[in-house]
Coordinates of C-alpha atoms in Angstrom, one line a residue:
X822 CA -43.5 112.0 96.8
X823 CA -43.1 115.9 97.6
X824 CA -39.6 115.7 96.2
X825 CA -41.4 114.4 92.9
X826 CA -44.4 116.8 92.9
X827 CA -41.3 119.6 93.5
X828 CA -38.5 118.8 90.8
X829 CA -40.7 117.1 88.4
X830 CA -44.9 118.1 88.4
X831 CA -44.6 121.4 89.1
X832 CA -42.1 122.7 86.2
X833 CA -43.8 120.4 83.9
X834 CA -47.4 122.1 85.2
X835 CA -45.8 125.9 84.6
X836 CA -44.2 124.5 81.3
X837 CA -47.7 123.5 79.5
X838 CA -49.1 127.0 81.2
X839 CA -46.0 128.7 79.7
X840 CA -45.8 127.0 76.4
X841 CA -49.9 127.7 76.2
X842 CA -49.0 131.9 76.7
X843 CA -46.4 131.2 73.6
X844 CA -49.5 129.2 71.7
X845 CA -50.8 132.8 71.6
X846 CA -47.8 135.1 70.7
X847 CA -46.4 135.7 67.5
X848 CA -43.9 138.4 66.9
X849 CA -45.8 140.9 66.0
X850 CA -47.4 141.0 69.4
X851 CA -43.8 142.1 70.7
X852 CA -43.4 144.9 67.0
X853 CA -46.8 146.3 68.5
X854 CA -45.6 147.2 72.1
X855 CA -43.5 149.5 69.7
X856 CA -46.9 151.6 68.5
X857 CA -48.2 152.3 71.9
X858 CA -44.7 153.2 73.5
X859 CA -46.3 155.5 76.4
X860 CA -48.5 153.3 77.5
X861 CA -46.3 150.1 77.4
X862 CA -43.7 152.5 79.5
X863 CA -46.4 153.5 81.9
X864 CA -47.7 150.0 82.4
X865 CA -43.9 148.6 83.1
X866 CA -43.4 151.1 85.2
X867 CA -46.1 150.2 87.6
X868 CA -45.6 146.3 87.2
X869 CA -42.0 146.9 88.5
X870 CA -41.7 149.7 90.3
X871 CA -44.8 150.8 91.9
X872 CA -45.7 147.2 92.6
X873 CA -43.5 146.3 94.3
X874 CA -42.9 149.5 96.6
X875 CA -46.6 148.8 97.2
X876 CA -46.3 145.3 98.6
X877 CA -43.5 146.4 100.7
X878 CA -45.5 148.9 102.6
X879 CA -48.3 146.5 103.0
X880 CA -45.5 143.7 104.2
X881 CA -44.2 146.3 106.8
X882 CA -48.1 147.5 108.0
X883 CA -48.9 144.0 108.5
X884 CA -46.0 142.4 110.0
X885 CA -45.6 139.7 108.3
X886 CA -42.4 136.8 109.3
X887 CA -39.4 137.2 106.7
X888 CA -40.0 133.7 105.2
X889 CA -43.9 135.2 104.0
X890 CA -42.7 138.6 103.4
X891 CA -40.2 137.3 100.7
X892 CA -43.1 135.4 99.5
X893 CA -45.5 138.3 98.6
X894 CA -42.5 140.3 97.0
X895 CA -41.9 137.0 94.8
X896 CA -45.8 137.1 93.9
X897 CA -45.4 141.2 93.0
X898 CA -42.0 140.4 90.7
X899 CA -43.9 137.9 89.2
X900 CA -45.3 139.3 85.7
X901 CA -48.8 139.2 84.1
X902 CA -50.5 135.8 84.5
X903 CA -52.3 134.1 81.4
X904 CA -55.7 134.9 83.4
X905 CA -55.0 138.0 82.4
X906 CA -55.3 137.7 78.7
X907 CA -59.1 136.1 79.7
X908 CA -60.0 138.7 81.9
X909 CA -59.2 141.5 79.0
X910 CA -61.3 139.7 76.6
X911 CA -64.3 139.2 79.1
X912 CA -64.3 142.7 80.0
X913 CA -63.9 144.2 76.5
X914 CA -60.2 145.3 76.6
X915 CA -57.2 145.9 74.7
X916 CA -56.6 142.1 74.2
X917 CA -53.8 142.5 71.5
X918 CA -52.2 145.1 73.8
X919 CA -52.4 142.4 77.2
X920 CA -50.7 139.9 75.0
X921 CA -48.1 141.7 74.3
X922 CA -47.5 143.6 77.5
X923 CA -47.4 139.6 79.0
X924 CA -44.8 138.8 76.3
X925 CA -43.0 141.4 77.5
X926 CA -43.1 140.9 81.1
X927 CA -42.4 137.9 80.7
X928 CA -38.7 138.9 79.1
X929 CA -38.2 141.5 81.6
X930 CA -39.1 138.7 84.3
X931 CA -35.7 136.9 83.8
X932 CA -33.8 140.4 85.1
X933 CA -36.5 141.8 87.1
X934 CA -37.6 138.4 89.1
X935 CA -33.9 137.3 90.8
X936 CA -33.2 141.0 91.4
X937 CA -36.0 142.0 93.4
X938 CA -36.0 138.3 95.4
X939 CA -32.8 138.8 96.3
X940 CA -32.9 142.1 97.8
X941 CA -35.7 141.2 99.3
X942 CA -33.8 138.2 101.3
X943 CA -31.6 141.0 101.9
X944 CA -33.5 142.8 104.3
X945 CA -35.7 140.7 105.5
X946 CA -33.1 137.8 106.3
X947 CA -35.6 135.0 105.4
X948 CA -32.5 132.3 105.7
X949 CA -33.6 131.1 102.6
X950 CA -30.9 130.5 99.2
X951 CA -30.7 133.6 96.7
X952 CA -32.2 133.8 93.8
X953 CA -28.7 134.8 92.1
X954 CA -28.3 136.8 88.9
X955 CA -25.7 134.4 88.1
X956 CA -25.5 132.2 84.9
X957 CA -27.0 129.2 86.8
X958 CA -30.3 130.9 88.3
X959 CA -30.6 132.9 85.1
X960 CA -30.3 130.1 82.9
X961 CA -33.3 127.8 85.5
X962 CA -35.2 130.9 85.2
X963 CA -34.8 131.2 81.5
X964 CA -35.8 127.6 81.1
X965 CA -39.4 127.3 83.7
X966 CA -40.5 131.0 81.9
X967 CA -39.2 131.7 78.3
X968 CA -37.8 128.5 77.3
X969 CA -42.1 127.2 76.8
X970 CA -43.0 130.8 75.4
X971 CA -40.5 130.2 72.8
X972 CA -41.5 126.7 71.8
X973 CA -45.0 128.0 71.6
X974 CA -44.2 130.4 69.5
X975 CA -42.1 128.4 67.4
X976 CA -45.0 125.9 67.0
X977 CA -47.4 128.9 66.3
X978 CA -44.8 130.4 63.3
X979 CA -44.3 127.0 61.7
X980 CA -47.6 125.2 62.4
X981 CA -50.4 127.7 62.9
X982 CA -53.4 126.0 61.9
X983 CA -52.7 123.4 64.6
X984 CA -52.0 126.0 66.9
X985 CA -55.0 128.0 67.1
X986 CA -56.4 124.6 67.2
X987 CA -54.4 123.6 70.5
X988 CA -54.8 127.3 72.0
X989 CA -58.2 126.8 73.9
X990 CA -57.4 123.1 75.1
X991 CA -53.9 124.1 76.2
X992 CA -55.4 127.6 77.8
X993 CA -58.4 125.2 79.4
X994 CA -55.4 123.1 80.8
X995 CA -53.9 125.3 82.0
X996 CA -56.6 127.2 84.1
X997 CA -56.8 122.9 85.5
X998 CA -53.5 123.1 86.5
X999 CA -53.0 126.5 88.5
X1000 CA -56.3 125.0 90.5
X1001 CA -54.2 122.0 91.3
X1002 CA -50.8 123.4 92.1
X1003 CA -52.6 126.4 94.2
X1004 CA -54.5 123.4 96.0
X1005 CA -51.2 121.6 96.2
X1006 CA -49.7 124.7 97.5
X1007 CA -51.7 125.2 100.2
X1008 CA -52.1 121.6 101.7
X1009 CA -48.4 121.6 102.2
X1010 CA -48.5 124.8 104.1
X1011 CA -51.3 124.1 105.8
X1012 CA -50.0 124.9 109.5
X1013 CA -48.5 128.0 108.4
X1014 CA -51.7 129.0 106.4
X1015 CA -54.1 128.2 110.0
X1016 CA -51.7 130.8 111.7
X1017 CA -51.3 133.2 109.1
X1018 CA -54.2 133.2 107.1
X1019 CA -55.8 136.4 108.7
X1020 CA -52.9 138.6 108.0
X1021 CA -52.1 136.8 104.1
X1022 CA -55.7 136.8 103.2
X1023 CA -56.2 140.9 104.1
X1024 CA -52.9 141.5 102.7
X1025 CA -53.4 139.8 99.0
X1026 CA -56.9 140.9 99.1
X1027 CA -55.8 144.6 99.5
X1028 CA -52.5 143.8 96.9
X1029 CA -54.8 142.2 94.3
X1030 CA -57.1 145.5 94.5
X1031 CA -54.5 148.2 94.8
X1032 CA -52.7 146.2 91.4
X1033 CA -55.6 146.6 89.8
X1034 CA -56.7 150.1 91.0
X1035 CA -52.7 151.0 89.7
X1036 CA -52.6 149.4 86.2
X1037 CA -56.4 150.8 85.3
X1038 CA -55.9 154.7 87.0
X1039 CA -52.5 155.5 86.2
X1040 CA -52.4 154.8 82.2
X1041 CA -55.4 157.1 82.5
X1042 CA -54.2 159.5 84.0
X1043 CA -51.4 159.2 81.1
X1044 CA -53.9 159.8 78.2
X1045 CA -54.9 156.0 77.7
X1046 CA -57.6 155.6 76.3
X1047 CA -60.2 153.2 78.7
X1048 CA -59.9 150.0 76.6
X1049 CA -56.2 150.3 76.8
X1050 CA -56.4 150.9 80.6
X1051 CA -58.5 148.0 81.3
X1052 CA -55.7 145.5 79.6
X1053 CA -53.5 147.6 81.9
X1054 CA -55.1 147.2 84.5
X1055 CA -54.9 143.0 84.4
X1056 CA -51.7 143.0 83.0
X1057 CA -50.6 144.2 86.0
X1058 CA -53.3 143.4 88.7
X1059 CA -53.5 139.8 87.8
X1060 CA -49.9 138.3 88.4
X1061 CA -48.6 134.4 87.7
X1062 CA -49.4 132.9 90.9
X1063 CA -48.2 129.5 89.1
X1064 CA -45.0 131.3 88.1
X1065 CA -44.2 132.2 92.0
X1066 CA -45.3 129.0 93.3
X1067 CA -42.6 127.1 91.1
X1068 CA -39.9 129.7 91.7
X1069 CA -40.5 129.6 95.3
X1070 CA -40.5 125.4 95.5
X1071 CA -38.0 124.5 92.8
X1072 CA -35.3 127.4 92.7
X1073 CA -35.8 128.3 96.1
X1074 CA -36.2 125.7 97.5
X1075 CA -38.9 126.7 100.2
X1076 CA -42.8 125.6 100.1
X1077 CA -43.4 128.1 102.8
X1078 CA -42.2 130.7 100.4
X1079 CA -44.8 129.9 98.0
X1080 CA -48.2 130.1 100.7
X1081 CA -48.5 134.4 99.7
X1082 CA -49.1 133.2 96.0
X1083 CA -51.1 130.2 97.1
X1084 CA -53.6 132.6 98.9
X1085 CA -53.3 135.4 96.3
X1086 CA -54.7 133.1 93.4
X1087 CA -57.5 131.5 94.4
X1088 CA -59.1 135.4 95.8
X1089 CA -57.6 137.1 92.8
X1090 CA -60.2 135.2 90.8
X1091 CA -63.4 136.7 92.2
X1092 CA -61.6 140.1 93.0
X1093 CA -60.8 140.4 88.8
X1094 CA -64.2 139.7 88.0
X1095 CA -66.0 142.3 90.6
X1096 CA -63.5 144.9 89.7
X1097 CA -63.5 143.7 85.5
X1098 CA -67.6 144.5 86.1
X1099 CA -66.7 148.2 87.7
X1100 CA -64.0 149.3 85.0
X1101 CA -65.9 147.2 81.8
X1102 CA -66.2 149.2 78.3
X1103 CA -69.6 149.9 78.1
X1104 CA -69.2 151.9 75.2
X1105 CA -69.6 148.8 73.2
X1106 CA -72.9 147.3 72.5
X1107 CA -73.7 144.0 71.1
X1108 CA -76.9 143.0 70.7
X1109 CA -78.8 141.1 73.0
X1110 CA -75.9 142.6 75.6
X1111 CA -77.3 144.9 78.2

């Protein structure tokens, strides 16, 4: 039953989140990364190198065991999650910039993910399989990431109508099935999570924060103007928990690997919205809207 749930539910489950991102993309979401170029290098920047240089320090305060340590690196090479997208429109941001910083994370994602895995295997000597840069893992990665965003876009270029149509059912799904696999994730961990769940709760706590605090403060601090900063901010604050959880369990091969983005996205949820409420636009008034 876990082998089934492993090779055949979960990349299906990441496939209709995936192919739900691509639902919403068109190409001229990637031509307008192209008209806000500081901001787009700023916000890659953080997403994959401060990020991750940030996780690393809270992985070496905290002590955690290689096999979770690998884990929360996996969760901060992991791009912008389709929450993300949500939380920008909720909180009055840049959504057309989100989408296409997420389309574009999601490209880099196929380099950036088995490259910052592996070195972290490296030197933490989890004993777990590489993610290799080889054609194998990069063709498996290409297929559970892009492989969906493509056909959704494809669907969106050819059949639009029945796209938009199919965008808010297949983003509703969606938001059903990271409950489900985050659930899944952490029943099957659940003797790790009992002993580690102080030190993994703090630590994604204080991760999901300082992500947040990162993508909103330092494309200010760049010139961005604050609706820009707030897609920023959960572009990069809000990562694919999903994404990790079925890299971790099907290329990895390792459940335990996939408990730091278990934990991550069911308190990233609350955290976004408290922080969206701090760093809202306020500038824009609708009626009836205090």
């Amino acid at each position: 039953m876990g082998s089934v749930f492993t090779t055949v539910a979960l990349p299906v489950a990441l496939a209709i989140v995936m192919l739900g991102l691509g639902l919403g993309l068109s190409r001229a979401d990637f031509e307008r990364v192209l008209r806000h170029p500081k901001v787009t290098i700023v916000a890659l920047a953080c997403q994959i190198l401060v990020l991750p240089a940030i996780c690393f320090v809270l992985i070496l305060a905290f002590g955690l065991p290689p096999i979770l340590a690998v884990g929360m690196m996996l969760l901060a090479a992991a791009p912008g999650g389709t929450s993300a997208n949500l939380f920008s429109h909720l909180f009055r941001g840049d959504v057309a910039l989100n989408i296409s910083l997420t389309a574009v994370n999601s490209v880099l994602a196929l380099i950036t993910l088995p490259v910052l895995v592996n070195l972290s295997i490296g030197y933490f000597g989890a004993g777990t399989a590489e993610v290799g840069t080889q054609a194998k893992t990069a063709v498996d990665v290409f297929v559970i990431v892009l492989l969906p965003v493509i056909v959704g876009m494809l669907l969106r270029s050819r059949r639009p109508a029945w796209a938009d149509r199919m965008e808010r059912p297949v983003r509703i799904a969606s938001f059903a099935i990271l409950v489900v696999v985050l659930l899944a994730a952490i029943a099957t961990n659940w003797n790790l999570l009992a002993q580690e769940f102080g030190r993994l709760s703090v630590i994604t706590v204080l991760f999901c924060l300082l992500s947040l605090t990162v993508g909103f403060a330092v494309p200010r601090l760049f010139g961005a103007p604050r609706r820009q900063a707030i897609a920023t901010s959960f572009e990069i604050g809000i990562h694919n928990a999903t994404l990790a959880i079925v890299v971790a369990q099907t290329v990895l091969g390792s459940t335990e690997l996939s408990l730091p983005a278990a934990v991550y996205g069911v308190l990233m949820l609350p955290l976004a919205f408290a922080f969206g409420t701090l760093i809202r636009d306020r500038s824009v008034v609708r009626p009836g809207v205090v």
